[in-house]
Backbone as a printed PyTorch tensor [residue, N CA C, xyz], in Angstrom:
tensor([[[-86.3130,  29.8190, -96.8450],
         [-85.9380,  28.5640, -97.4000],
         [-86.1370,  27.4900, -96.3430]],

        [[-86.6180,  26.3760, -96.7310],
         [-86.8640,  25.3100, -95.7700],
         [-85.7780,  24.2390, -95.9000]],

        [[-85.5140,  23.5840, -94.7870],
         [-84.5180,  22.5170, -94.8100],
         [-85.2370,  21.1850, -94.7270]],

        [[-84.7450,  20.2520, -95.4450],
         [-85.3670,  18.9330, -95.4080],
         [-84.7510,  18.0950, -94.3040]],

        [[-85.5430,  17.2600, -93.7040],
         [-85.0870,  16.4070, -92.6160],
         [-84.4980,  15.1180, -93.1880]],

        [[-83.3850,  14.6840, -92.6270],
         [-82.7710,  13.4330, -93.0830],
         [-83.1650,  12.2610, -92.1960]],

        [[-83.9270,  12.5200, -91.1610],
         [-84.3510,  11.4360, -90.2650],
         [-85.5480,  10.7170, -90.8610]],

        [[-85.5500,   9.4010, -90.7070],
         [-86.6820,   8.6110, -91.1810],
         [-87.7980,   8.6670, -90.1460]],

        [[-89.0150,   8.5090, -90.5580],
         [-90.1160,   8.4800, -89.5880],
         [-89.9530,   7.3060, -88.6380]],

        [[-90.1600,   7.5620, -87.3110],
         [-89.9550,   6.5220, -86.3010],
         [-90.9740,   5.3990, -86.4590]],

        [[-90.5200,   4.1610, -86.2850],
         [-91.3830,   3.0030, -86.3230],
         [-91.7900,   2.5580, -87.7140]],

        [[-91.4090,   3.2520, -88.7360],
         [-91.8680,   2.9220, -90.0790],
         [-90.9890,   1.8810, -90.7730]],

        [[-89.6630,   1.9150, -90.5230],
         [-88.7390,   1.0430, -91.2510],
         [-88.0070,   0.0390, -90.3600]],

        [[-88.3940,  -0.1380, -89.1300],
         [-87.7320,  -1.0840, -88.2300],
         [-86.5120,  -0.4770, -87.5580]],

        [[-85.7390,  -1.3110, -86.9280],
         [-84.5430,  -0.8370, -86.2190],
         [-83.4540,  -0.4410, -87.1960]],

        [[-82.6710,   0.5330, -86.7640],
         [-81.5210,   0.9030, -87.5880],
         [-80.3820,  -0.0660, -87.3160]],

        [[-79.4160,  -0.0900, -88.1900],
         [-78.2770,  -1.0010, -88.0100],
         [-77.4560,  -0.6120, -86.7780]],

        [[-77.4520,   0.6600, -86.4070],
         [-76.7380,   1.0840, -85.2020],
         [-77.3700,   0.4930, -83.9560]],

        [[-78.6800,   0.4410, -83.9000],
         [-79.3640,  -0.1240, -82.7380],
         [-79.0850,  -1.6220, -82.6320]],

        [[-79.0700,  -2.3330, -83.7430],
         [-78.7730,  -3.7710, -83.7270],
         [-77.3300,  -4.0070, -83.2790]],

        [[-76.4210,  -3.1740, -83.7460],
         [-75.0120,  -3.3160, -83.3580],
         [-74.8430,  -3.0210, -81.8640]],

        [[-75.5340,  -2.0040, -81.3530],
         [-75.4520,  -1.6960, -79.9230],
         [-75.9670,  -2.8520, -79.0800]],

        [[-77.0580,  -3.4460, -79.4880],
         [-77.6300,  -4.5750, -78.7390],
         [-76.6780,  -5.7660, -78.7680]],

        [[-76.0960,  -6.0410, -79.9140],
         [-75.1450,  -7.1540, -80.0330],
         [-73.9340,  -6.9170, -79.1420]],

        [[-73.4320,  -5.7090, -79.1270],
         [-72.2810,  -5.4050, -78.2660],
         [-72.6280,  -5.5550, -76.7940]],

        [[-73.8410,  -5.1600, -76.4110],
         [-74.2540,  -5.3090, -75.0140],
         [-74.3520,  -6.7800, -74.6220]],

        [[-74.8990,  -7.6050, -75.5020],
         [-75.0150,  -9.0420, -75.2080],
         [-73.6340,  -9.6780, -75.1090]],

        [[-72.7640,  -9.3980, -76.0600],
         [-71.4050,  -9.9590, -76.0440],
         [-70.6510,  -9.4800, -74.8050]],

        [[-70.7560,  -8.1940, -74.4750],
         [-70.0950,  -7.6680, -73.2780],
         [-70.6140,  -8.3150, -72.0080]],

        [[-71.9180,  -8.5510, -71.9270],
         [-72.4880,  -9.2140, -70.7460],
         [-71.9960, -10.6370, -70.5990]],

        [[-71.9650, -11.3700, -71.7120],
         [-71.4730, -12.7580, -71.6720],
         [-70.0070, -12.7910, -71.2530]],

        [[-69.1860, -11.9140, -71.8060],
         [-67.7690, -11.8730, -71.4350],
         [-67.5840, -11.4920, -69.9670]],

        [[-68.3990, -10.5780, -69.4620],
         [-68.3030, -10.1900, -68.0520],
         [-68.6510, -11.3590, -67.1390]],

        [[-69.6770, -12.1230, -67.4870],
         [-70.0560, -13.2930, -66.6800],
         [-68.9440, -14.3370, -66.7100]],

        [[-68.3780, -14.5910, -67.8870],
         [-67.2820, -15.5650, -67.9890],
         [-66.0570, -15.1210, -67.1930]],

        [[-65.7330, -13.8360, -67.2410],
         [-64.5920, -13.3120, -66.4860],
         [-64.8330, -13.4500, -64.9820]],

        [[-66.0410, -13.1380, -64.5240],
         [-66.3630, -13.2710, -63.0940],
         [-66.2780, -14.7330, -62.6610]],

        [[-66.7500, -15.6610, -63.5120],
         [-66.6620, -17.0840, -63.1890],
         [-65.2100, -17.5440, -63.1100]],

        [[-64.3670, -17.0510, -64.0040],
         [-62.9480, -17.4120, -63.9930],
         [-62.2630, -16.9030, -62.7260]],

        [[-62.5300, -15.6700, -62.3420],
         [-61.9590, -15.1150, -61.1140],
         [-62.4390, -15.9140, -59.9030]],

        [[-63.7170, -16.2750, -59.8840],
         [-64.2470, -17.0840, -58.7890],
         [-63.5870, -18.4470, -58.7110]],

        [[-63.3480, -19.0740, -59.8640],
         [-62.7200, -20.3860, -59.8750],
         [-61.2920, -20.3020, -59.3440]],

        [[-60.5220, -19.2960, -59.8090],
         [-59.1570, -19.1280, -59.3110],
         [-59.1510, -18.8430, -57.8090]],

        [[-60.0630, -18.0160, -57.3290],
         [-60.1500, -17.7120, -55.9010],
         [-60.4590, -18.9540, -55.0840]],

        [[-61.4150, -19.7550, -55.5290],
         [-61.7490, -20.9870, -54.8240],
         [-60.5670, -21.9420, -54.8200]],

        [[-59.9300, -22.0940, -55.9570],
         [-58.7920, -23.0080, -56.0540],
         [-57.6650, -22.5740, -55.1160]],

        [[-57.4100, -21.2770, -55.0190],
         [-56.3370, -20.7750, -54.1710],
         [-56.6670, -20.9530, -52.6910]],

        [[-57.8980, -20.6610, -52.2930],
         [-58.2690, -20.7040, -50.8800],
         [-58.5980, -22.1190, -50.4200]],

        [[-59.4540, -22.8150, -51.1340],
         [-59.9520, -24.1030, -50.6600],
         [-59.0160, -25.2600, -50.9650]],

        [[-58.2500, -25.1610, -52.0180],
         [-57.4080, -26.2860, -52.4080],
         [-55.9850, -26.1970, -51.8680]],

        [[-55.6400, -25.1250, -51.1700],
         [-54.2990, -24.9880, -50.6140],
         [-54.1880, -25.9050, -49.4090]],

        [[-53.3460, -26.9180, -49.4940],
         [-53.2500, -27.9340, -48.4640],
         [-52.1060, -27.7100, -47.4890]],

        [[-51.2970, -26.6950, -47.7100],
         [-50.1730, -26.4310, -46.8220],
         [-49.9680, -24.9170, -46.7120]],

        [[-49.7650, -24.4600, -45.4890],
         [-49.4870, -23.0400, -45.2580],
         [-48.5070, -22.9390, -44.0990]],

        [[-47.8450, -21.8130, -44.0010],
         [-46.8390, -21.6420, -42.9530],
         [-46.7690, -20.1890, -42.5320]],

        [[-46.1280, -20.0100, -41.4030],
         [-45.9030, -18.6680, -40.8680],
         [-44.4860, -18.6030, -40.3390]],

        [[-43.7810, -17.5340, -40.6640],
         [-42.4440, -17.3210, -40.1490],
         [-42.5950, -16.6660, -38.7730]],

        [[-42.1690, -17.3670, -37.7330],
         [-42.3320, -16.8750, -36.3730],
         [-41.2240, -15.8820, -36.0250]],

        [[-39.9760, -16.2880, -36.2450],
         [-38.8430, -15.3990, -35.9760],
         [-37.6290, -15.9430, -36.7040]],

        [[-36.5670, -15.1360, -36.7320],
         [-35.3210, -15.5730, -37.3570],
         [-34.1450, -14.9550, -36.6260]],

        [[-32.9880, -15.6540, -36.7220],
         [-31.7220, -15.1730, -36.1500],
         [-30.6930, -15.1550, -37.2740]],

        [[-30.0150, -14.0260, -37.4250],
         [-29.0120, -13.9080, -38.4860],
         [-27.6410, -14.2790, -37.9560]],

        [[-26.7870, -14.7240, -38.8640],
         [-25.4020, -15.0610, -38.5420],
         [-24.5040, -14.6970, -39.7040]],

        [[-23.2400, -15.0590, -39.6010],
         [-22.2700, -14.7340, -40.6530],
         [-22.5330, -15.4940, -41.9510]],

        [[-22.8600, -16.8010, -41.8380],
         [-23.0480, -17.6040, -43.0430],
         [-24.3520, -18.3980, -43.0340]],

        [[-25.2720, -18.0490, -42.1300],
         [-26.5510, -18.7590, -42.0790],
         [-27.5910, -17.9100, -41.3410]],

        [[-28.8370, -18.2180, -41.6160],
         [-29.9630, -17.6000, -40.9160],
         [-30.8250, -18.7360, -40.3880]],

        [[-31.0960, -18.7200, -39.0780],
         [-31.9790, -19.7260, -38.4810],
         [-33.3990, -19.1720, -38.5040]],

        [[-34.3040, -19.9460, -39.1020],
         [-35.6800, -19.5090, -39.3020],
         [-36.6140, -20.4570, -38.5520]],

        [[-37.4760, -19.8720, -37.7220],
         [-38.4760, -20.6450, -36.9880],
         [-39.7700, -20.6030, -37.7850]],

        [[-40.1960, -21.7730, -38.3070],
         [-41.4090, -21.8810, -39.1200],
         [-42.4740, -22.6770, -38.3850]],

        [[-43.7040, -22.2550, -38.5380],
         [-44.8580, -23.0290, -38.0640],
         [-45.6680, -23.3900, -39.2950]],

        [[-45.7520, -24.6880, -39.5960],
         [-46.3860, -25.1730, -40.8180],
         [-47.6820, -25.8870, -40.4550]],

        [[-48.7580, -25.5650, -41.1810],
         [-50.0470, -26.2370, -41.0400],
         [-50.3600, -26.9140, -42.3700]],

        [[-50.7140, -28.2050, -42.2920],
         [-51.0120, -28.9470, -43.5160],
         [-51.9980, -30.0530, -43.2100]],

        [[-52.5740, -30.6080, -44.2420],
         [-53.4610, -31.7510, -44.0780],
         [-52.6130, -32.9890, -43.7800]],

        [[-53.2080, -33.9420, -43.0720],
         [-52.4840, -35.1660, -42.7140],
         [-52.0820, -35.9180, -43.9740]],

        [[-50.8310, -36.3470, -44.0220],
         [-50.3310, -37.1200, -45.1440],
         [-49.9090, -36.3050, -46.3490]],

        [[-50.0690, -35.0020, -46.3050],
         [-49.6880, -34.1600, -47.4340],
         [-48.1850, -33.8940, -47.3750]],

        [[-47.5360, -33.9970, -48.5080],
         [-46.1150, -33.7000, -48.6340],
         [-45.9960, -32.3620, -49.3530]],

        [[-45.1340, -31.4970, -48.8330],
         [-44.9600, -30.2050, -49.4650],
         [-43.6630, -29.5530, -49.0470]],

        [[-43.4600, -28.3430, -49.5350],
         [-42.2450, -27.6130, -49.2020],
         [-42.5620, -26.1320, -49.0780]],

        [[-41.7260, -25.4530, -48.3100],
         [-41.8220, -24.0060, -48.1460],
         [-40.5040, -23.3890, -48.5960]],

        [[-40.5940, -22.2620, -49.2940],
         [-39.4230, -21.5640, -49.7940],
         [-39.1360, -20.3630, -48.9070]],

        [[-37.8940, -20.2690, -48.4390],
         [-37.4480, -19.1710, -47.5760],
         [-36.2570, -18.5080, -48.2440]],

        [[-36.1760, -17.1820, -48.1200],
         [-35.0180, -16.4760, -48.6590],
         [-34.5100, -15.4650, -47.6420]],

        [[-33.2470, -15.0760, -47.8370],
         [-32.6150, -14.0750, -46.9840],
         [-31.9790, -13.0160, -47.8730]],

        [[-31.9780, -11.7750, -47.3730],
         [-31.3850, -10.6650, -48.1120],
         [-30.3510,  -9.9590, -47.2630]],

        [[-29.3920,  -9.3740, -47.9380],
         [-28.3690,  -8.5650, -47.2670],
         [-28.9240,  -7.1680, -47.0300]],

        [[-28.1380,  -6.3250, -46.3780],
         [-28.5660,  -4.9620, -46.0640],
         [-28.8310,  -4.1420, -47.3280]],

        [[-28.1200,  -4.4340, -48.4170],
         [-28.3210,  -3.6790, -49.6560],
         [-29.4710,  -4.2250, -50.5080]],

        [[-30.1600,  -5.2660, -50.0330],
         [-31.3020,  -5.8220, -50.7480],
         [-30.9770,  -7.0040, -51.6300]],

        [[-29.7130,  -7.3440, -51.7600],
         [-29.3230,  -8.4810, -52.5970],
         [-29.6930,  -9.7840, -51.8990]],

        [[-30.1640, -10.7290, -52.6830],
         [-30.5110, -12.0380, -52.1270],
         [-29.2310, -12.8210, -51.8530]],

        [[-29.0680, -13.2740, -50.6060],
         [-27.8550, -14.0060, -50.2270],
         [-28.1370, -15.4680, -49.9200]],

        [[-29.3980, -15.8610, -49.9230],
         [-29.7250, -17.2580, -49.6740],
         [-31.1760, -17.5380, -49.9920]],

        [[-31.4250, -18.7360, -50.5450],
         [-32.7870, -19.1800, -50.8360],
         [-32.7690, -20.7010, -50.7720]],

        [[-33.7740, -21.2730, -50.1230],
         [-33.8320, -22.7270, -50.0200],
         [-35.2710, -23.1830, -49.8450]],

        [[-35.5300, -24.4230, -50.2630],
         [-36.8140, -25.0700, -50.0580],
         [-36.6620, -26.0570, -48.9090]],

        [[-37.5890, -26.0150, -47.9720],
         [-37.5810, -26.9350, -46.8480],
         [-38.8130, -27.8290, -46.9620]],

        [[-38.5660, -29.1370, -46.9480],
         [-39.6010, -30.1370, -47.2060],
         [-40.2680, -30.5580, -45.8980]],

        [[-41.5980, -30.7020, -45.9590],
         [-42.3750, -31.1500, -44.8070],
         [-43.2830, -32.2840, -45.2570]],

        [[-43.1830, -33.4110, -44.5560],
         [-44.0290, -34.5550, -44.8830],
         [-44.4520, -35.2440, -43.5970]],

        [[-45.1370, -36.3480, -43.7170],
         [-45.6040, -37.0780, -42.5480],
         [-47.0720, -36.8120, -42.2730]],

        [[-47.5520, -37.4020, -41.1630],
         [-48.9690, -37.3130, -40.8360],
         [-49.3130, -36.1480, -39.9190]],

        [[-48.3160, -35.4670, -39.3750],
         [-48.5870, -34.3490, -38.4720],
         [-49.2690, -33.2180, -39.2470]],

        [[-50.2600, -32.5790, -38.6090],
         [-50.9560, -31.4670, -39.2620],
         [-50.3540, -30.1230, -38.8710]],

        [[-49.5810, -30.0900, -37.8030],
         [-48.9090, -28.8540, -37.3770],
         [-47.4540, -29.1860, -37.0900]],

        [[-46.5440, -28.4900, -37.7330],
         [-45.1120, -28.7090, -37.5480],
         [-44.5010, -27.3900, -37.1080]],

        [[-43.8060, -27.4250, -35.9960],
         [-43.1150, -26.2450, -35.4580],
         [-41.6300, -26.5750, -35.4990]],

        [[-40.8870, -25.9530, -36.4170],
         [-39.5040, -26.3680, -36.6540],
         [-38.6140, -25.1580, -36.9320]],

        [[-37.3550, -25.2800, -36.4730],
         [-36.3330, -24.2770, -36.7880],
         [-35.4520, -24.8750, -37.8830]],

        [[-35.3490, -24.1520, -39.0050],
         [-34.5330, -24.6110, -40.1260],
         [-33.3910, -23.6270, -40.3160]],

        [[-32.2950, -24.1090, -40.8990],
         [-31.1210, -23.2700, -41.1310],
         [-30.9700, -23.0040, -42.6180]],

        [[-30.9420, -21.7420, -42.9690],
         [-30.7710, -21.2960, -44.3440],
         [-29.3350, -20.8170, -44.5040]],

        [[-28.5550, -21.5090, -45.3040],
         [-27.1640, -21.1110, -45.5590],
         [-27.1520, -19.8810, -46.4650]],

        [[-26.2480, -18.9430, -46.1710],
         [-26.1600, -17.7110, -46.9550],
         [-24.7430, -17.5170, -47.4810]],

        [[-24.6240, -16.7490, -48.5560],
         [-23.3130, -16.4870, -49.1560],
         [-22.5900, -15.3420, -48.4630]],

        [[-23.3230, -14.4830, -47.7820],
         [-22.7660, -13.3980, -46.9760],
         [-23.7680, -13.1250, -45.8610]],

        [[-23.4170, -12.3150, -44.8770],
         [-24.3440, -12.1050, -43.7600],
         [-25.7040, -11.5820, -44.2270]],

        [[-26.7400, -12.3010, -43.8570],
         [-28.1000, -11.8910, -44.1830],
         [-28.6780, -11.0400, -43.0630]],

        [[-29.5120, -10.0920, -43.4250],
         [-30.1280,  -9.2180, -42.4200],
         [-31.6170,  -9.4740, -42.2720]],

        [[-32.1730, -10.3430, -43.1150],
         [-33.6040, -10.6240, -43.0300],
         [-33.8740, -12.0510, -43.4680]],

        [[-35.0770, -12.4980, -43.1610],
         [-35.5700, -13.7820, -43.6420],
         [-37.0110, -13.5580, -44.0670]],

        [[-37.3840, -14.1840, -45.1790],
         [-38.7260, -14.0050, -45.7260],
         [-39.2630, -15.3450, -46.1900]],

        [[-40.4970, -15.6360, -45.8070],
         [-41.1790, -16.8380, -46.2870],
         [-41.8200, -16.4820, -47.6230]],

        [[-41.3360, -17.0900, -48.6960],
         [-41.8490, -16.7980, -50.0350],
         [-43.1940, -17.4790, -50.2450]],

        [[-43.3200, -18.7280, -49.8650],
         [-44.5750, -19.4540, -50.0280],
         [-44.4060, -20.9300, -49.7860]],

        [[-45.5420, -21.6160, -49.6990],
         [-45.5470, -23.0680, -49.4920],
         [-46.4030, -23.7170, -50.5620]],

        [[-45.9980, -24.9310, -50.9560],
         [-46.6960, -25.6310, -52.0210],
         [-46.7930, -27.0990, -51.6700]],

        [[-47.9470, -27.6960, -51.9390],
         [-48.1330, -29.1320, -51.7610],
         [-47.6890, -29.8270, -53.0380]],

        [[-47.1730, -31.0270, -52.8890],
         [-46.7370, -31.7930, -54.0660],
         [-47.7730, -32.8160, -54.4430]]])
């Protein structure tokens, strides 16, 4: 007994609908990948090139009701901004958080700020800096 073939002869009837759908999906996927890469690039550029203020926590001293934090801030001349610092207790609970404002024409500011705490803090952490 012979079996009949269900395949159409190649090249006789044009592309199948599966081939057209595969090509469409590849084109749409390529366009979406390019758009996603462009979006990631834009966010990366904005974060790196447009950040006008940055800081580094040099050291800190803990006390019963305050933590003294030594910050070194770098910013563009005339830019006004703030840096957020927090302190945690030994159990990890946050005992203090404050924003410290930096303005003026100086491009480098080396300053010791005092962060008031609700209980003795064991650490100090620079959360981030933002230009206004």
